[in-house]
C-alpha cells in the first residue's frame, strides 16, 4: 500500500508501505499500528429525523446518509541530515490549511482517492537521530472512496468509465432498390414489389453501464451536435435538454451538480425541460436516449465505495 498526498494538483509526498529504506524515504506505518485507520471502515451514518407521533417513539429516521470519513494517517521519514528533517517537517505541515487529495494504491493493486482537509493538529515524534514519525487526522466531507487517482480539472474525465453509441433519429431509413425474381418478405411488405433496403446499421438507443462500486453514482450524460434537443432516461426518470447545439460541440449534463455545459462553457439550467436526475445503481443499468437528429452520445461515471 502506498499513500500520496496531493495539494493544488501537485504531489507533496508519498508514504510507501515497505520496510524502512535509505535516507529520504517516507514510510507508511503497519496496519497493526493503524497506518490508515478509517480507510476500510464505512463512515458512521448520518440520520435525518422526522417527527412521527403516531409511531412508537417520537422520531423515526427519514433518511440515512453517510457522515464524514475520518482517516488517521501514520507515517515516518528518514532524513539525510538535521536540515533535511526540518525541511520534511515544513513540507508535511504545509497541508495544515489546505484542501488535499489523498490517493491510495491499495493492496488489491487498484488506485482510489478521497478529498479532505487536516481537521486536528498534526503530531510529530522523533524516533531516532534522523527519523521522525507523523500523524495526520484527515476529515473527508464527501466520505466516498472514488476509483482512480482523481483530478483537479473539472473537464478532465480521464478517470471516468464510459460507454458510447450512435443514435439514429429514424426507425427505418435508407434506400429502396427494385429487385426481380425475389419472393415477398415481411421486411418489404410495405412496398409494391420485391425490394432490398440498405440502412445505416449500428444505431442504438440504449447503453448498459456497469457500476462496479457498492454505491449508486451520479452519471455525466453527453451528446454531440448538431442537435436541437436530447433526452436521457433511466428507471422512469428523464433528463431533457432543449437548445441549439452546433456541429463540433457537445452538450454535457452533470447529474450530480445539476450543471449543464455546451463545449467548455456552462449554460443556464433553463435549457433542461426535464430534470429528473438519476443515479446508476451498483451492478448493471440501462440508460436510453433520443434526440432531434442522428448523433453520438455517451454516459460517464466514476465508481465509488463506502
XYZ file of C-alpha atoms in Angstrom:
306
model
C 0.000 0.000 0.000
C 1.220 3.481 -0.943
C -0.399 6.768 0.094
C 0.205 10.040 -1.784
C -0.899 13.475 -0.593
C -1.753 15.993 -3.343
C -2.152 19.735 -2.742
C -3.200 22.029 -5.568
C -2.781 19.261 -8.124
C 0.850 18.575 -7.125
C 2.195 15.570 -5.244
C 3.565 16.654 -1.854
C 4.895 13.296 -0.653
C 4.259 9.560 -0.940
C 4.348 7.257 2.088
C 5.245 3.735 0.981
C 4.122 0.591 2.721
C 7.534 -1.084 2.679
C 10.316 -1.794 5.178
C 12.440 1.180 6.178
C 14.837 2.029 3.367
C 17.545 4.580 2.628
C 17.512 8.195 3.743
C 14.943 10.468 2.165
C 12.272 7.775 2.462
C 8.664 8.287 3.614
C 7.392 5.026 5.055
C 3.856 4.015 5.955
C 3.263 2.523 9.383
C 1.972 -1.053 9.592
C -1.703 -1.970 9.600
C -1.409 -3.088 13.225
C -0.209 0.418 14.107
C -3.234 1.948 12.408
C -1.404 3.164 9.321
C -4.622 4.260 7.635
C -7.352 3.918 10.234
C -10.760 4.844 8.866
C -9.920 3.862 5.294
C -11.542 0.440 5.240
C -14.333 1.190 7.719
C -17.574 2.685 6.399
C -18.337 6.093 7.969
C -20.998 6.321 10.639
C -24.487 7.028 9.287
C -25.998 10.498 9.417
C -29.703 10.459 10.256
C -32.309 12.936 9.086
C -35.168 12.612 11.521
C -38.876 13.297 11.011
C -41.423 13.548 13.796
C -43.874 10.614 13.754
C -46.149 10.911 16.785
C -48.387 8.087 15.562
C -45.496 5.582 15.805
C -43.829 4.046 18.825
C -41.162 6.549 19.780
C -41.037 10.238 18.986
C -38.729 10.045 15.959
C -38.044 7.655 13.098
C -35.221 8.020 10.568
C -36.488 9.731 7.448
C -33.240 9.353 5.516
C -29.971 7.539 6.218
C -26.868 9.170 4.784
C -23.141 8.773 5.346
C -21.316 11.037 7.745
C -17.823 12.364 7.131
C -14.961 9.880 6.753
C -12.157 10.441 9.279
C -8.779 8.958 8.312
C -5.746 8.716 10.591
C -2.537 8.635 8.569
C 0.577 7.360 10.394
C 3.913 7.532 8.562
C 7.590 8.258 9.181
C 10.500 9.912 7.412
C 14.186 9.001 7.343
C 16.154 12.226 6.838
C 19.584 12.636 5.291
C 20.513 15.340 7.815
C 19.001 17.517 10.527
C 18.343 20.243 7.951
C 16.585 17.690 5.726
C 14.478 16.678 8.722
C 13.388 20.278 9.301
C 12.549 20.611 5.590
C 10.411 17.466 5.898
C 8.530 18.991 8.860
C 7.809 22.120 6.833
C 6.669 20.076 3.840
C 4.276 17.955 5.862
C 2.979 20.847 7.979
C 2.181 22.862 4.843
C -1.006 20.806 4.429
C -2.455 22.162 7.684
C -4.628 24.820 5.990
C -5.012 23.230 2.560
C -7.591 21.093 0.849
C -5.920 17.828 -0.047
C -6.490 14.841 -2.293
C -5.422 11.528 -0.757
C -4.557 8.831 -3.331
C -4.164 5.252 -2.136
C -2.629 2.383 -4.079
C -4.426 -0.340 -2.138
C -3.422 -3.928 -1.534
C -5.618 -5.051 -4.455
C -3.398 -3.103 -6.867
C -6.118 -0.513 -7.604
C -5.992 3.256 -7.080
C -8.628 5.044 -5.007
C -8.906 8.661 -3.908
C -10.714 10.867 -1.405
C -10.688 14.613 -0.741
C -10.481 16.287 2.635
C -8.566 18.551 4.986
C -6.456 18.294 8.154
C -9.010 18.593 10.946
C -6.746 18.303 14.007
C -3.293 19.481 14.984
C -0.630 17.310 13.277
C 1.674 15.323 15.558
C 5.458 14.882 15.132
C 7.531 12.412 17.146
C 11.266 11.787 16.948
C 12.066 8.081 16.692
C 15.798 8.359 16.217
C 18.598 10.788 15.348
C 17.276 11.261 11.809
C 13.877 9.531 11.898
C 10.563 11.247 12.631
C 7.017 9.912 12.842
C 3.973 11.918 11.744
C 0.252 11.630 12.415
C -2.334 13.460 10.316
C -6.090 13.400 11.002
C -7.936 13.910 7.695
C -11.675 14.617 7.543
C -13.422 13.945 4.234
C -16.770 15.728 3.996
C -17.515 13.569 0.957
C -16.976 10.154 2.550
C -16.896 8.100 -0.647
C -13.767 6.454 -1.998
C -13.623 7.013 -5.755
C -11.836 4.943 -8.367
C -8.582 6.227 -9.839
C -6.054 8.821 -8.774
C -8.503 11.708 -9.060
C -8.320 15.026 -10.882
C -8.405 18.764 -10.232
C -9.669 19.924 -13.639
C -13.472 19.727 -13.782
C -13.239 18.978 -17.504
C -10.820 16.094 -17.013
C -12.775 12.868 -17.470
C -9.810 10.538 -17.937
C -10.619 8.716 -14.689
C -14.253 8.106 -15.623
C -15.548 4.871 -17.063
C -17.741 5.433 -20.086
C -19.897 3.866 -22.761
C -20.880 5.436 -26.062
C -23.104 4.729 -29.019
C -24.705 6.305 -32.046
C -28.417 7.020 -32.139
C -30.484 7.258 -35.321
C -33.398 9.643 -35.495
C -35.347 7.358 -37.870
C -36.561 3.871 -37.007
C -36.429 2.896 -40.692
C -34.440 4.515 -43.434
C -32.020 4.092 -46.280
C -32.627 3.485 -49.967
C -35.081 1.111 -51.654
C -33.990 -0.599 -54.856
C -36.350 -2.721 -57.020
C -35.372 -6.386 -57.343
C -36.689 -9.147 -59.600
C -37.233 -12.861 -59.070
C -37.355 -12.456 -55.278
C -40.131 -13.709 -53.048
C -42.080 -11.251 -50.939
C -40.867 -10.784 -47.339
C -42.282 -9.110 -44.234
C -39.469 -6.555 -44.280
C -40.614 -5.229 -47.625
C -44.336 -5.820 -47.277
C -44.976 -2.083 -47.335
C -43.648 -1.788 -50.908
C -45.487 -2.725 -54.073
C -42.764 -5.022 -55.338
C -39.803 -7.013 -54.052
C -37.099 -4.635 -52.844
C -33.849 -4.576 -50.909
C -33.465 -1.987 -48.152
C -29.987 -0.616 -47.376
C -29.846 1.078 -43.958
C -27.212 2.574 -41.647
C -26.563 -0.216 -39.162
C -25.217 0.201 -35.659
C -27.759 2.645 -34.224
C -28.601 2.173 -30.574
C -30.934 3.959 -28.185
C -29.755 2.137 -25.037
C -26.465 1.634 -23.216
C -25.804 -0.698 -20.285
C -23.269 0.921 -17.920
C -21.990 -1.379 -15.176
C -21.324 0.288 -11.830
C -18.655 -1.848 -10.133
C -18.817 0.118 -6.874
C -21.083 -0.602 -3.919
C -22.946 2.721 -4.010
C -25.156 4.451 -6.563
C -23.304 7.123 -8.575
C -24.361 10.231 -10.496
C -23.511 9.910 -14.204
C -22.380 12.552 -16.698
C -24.509 12.497 -19.846
C -23.249 13.745 -23.218
C -24.428 14.133 -26.810
C -22.735 15.628 -29.883
C -24.182 18.318 -32.126
C -25.785 19.340 -34.353
C -28.881 18.950 -32.161
C -31.969 20.837 -31.082
C -32.893 18.565 -28.200
C -31.625 15.417 -26.466
C -33.136 13.220 -23.769
C -31.632 10.548 -21.489
C -33.789 8.243 -19.350
C -33.273 5.592 -16.678
C -35.731 3.809 -14.369
C -38.634 6.046 -15.335
C -36.691 9.290 -14.789
C -35.695 11.560 -17.672
C -33.339 14.475 -18.338
C -34.128 16.523 -21.440
C -32.048 19.339 -22.911
C -33.593 21.762 -25.399
C -31.414 24.250 -27.244
C -29.314 24.514 -30.383
C -26.012 22.596 -30.311
C -23.793 23.381 -33.270
C -21.767 20.842 -35.184
C -18.459 20.206 -33.435
C -19.904 20.974 -29.992
C -21.287 18.673 -27.307
C -23.840 19.106 -24.551
C -22.875 17.705 -21.158
C -25.196 17.298 -18.160
C -23.581 16.628 -14.773
C -26.358 14.887 -12.858
C -24.533 15.222 -9.526
C -24.323 19.022 -9.583
C -27.201 19.682 -11.982
C -24.957 21.841 -14.150
C -25.111 21.936 -17.953
C -22.202 22.613 -20.304
C -22.014 23.246 -24.039
C -18.470 22.853 -25.267
C -16.313 24.057 -22.360
C -18.749 26.734 -21.179
C -21.551 26.436 -18.642
C -25.064 27.346 -19.778
C -28.323 28.008 -17.977
C -30.223 25.064 -16.498
C -33.343 26.628 -18.038
C -32.450 24.506 -21.069
C -33.413 21.418 -19.024
C -37.121 20.974 -19.658
C -36.926 17.713 -17.711
C -34.566 17.495 -14.732
C -35.370 14.182 -13.066
C -31.738 13.443 -12.278
C -30.983 9.752 -11.808
C -28.216 7.572 -10.398
C -26.600 4.375 -11.646
C -27.159 1.638 -9.098
C -24.436 -0.925 -8.272
C -24.350 -3.567 -10.988
C -25.953 -3.353 -14.423
C -28.045 -0.368 -15.540
C -29.855 0.632 -18.732
C -29.839 4.230 -19.979
C -31.929 5.095 -23.047
C -31.551 8.056 -25.385
C -33.358 10.013 -28.091
C -32.601 13.252 -29.907
C -33.685 15.546 -32.720
C -31.004 14.200 -35.099
C -28.717 11.208 -35.514
C -25.803 11.679 -33.140
C -23.132 10.121 -30.944
C -23.921 10.004 -27.227
C -22.139 8.860 -24.075
C -22.594 8.002 -20.415
C -19.692 8.572 -17.990
C -19.489 7.527 -14.350
C -16.962 7.237 -11.531
C -17.308 4.126 -9.361
C -17.369 4.728 -5.596
C -17.256 2.719 -2.382
C -18.095 3.248 1.294
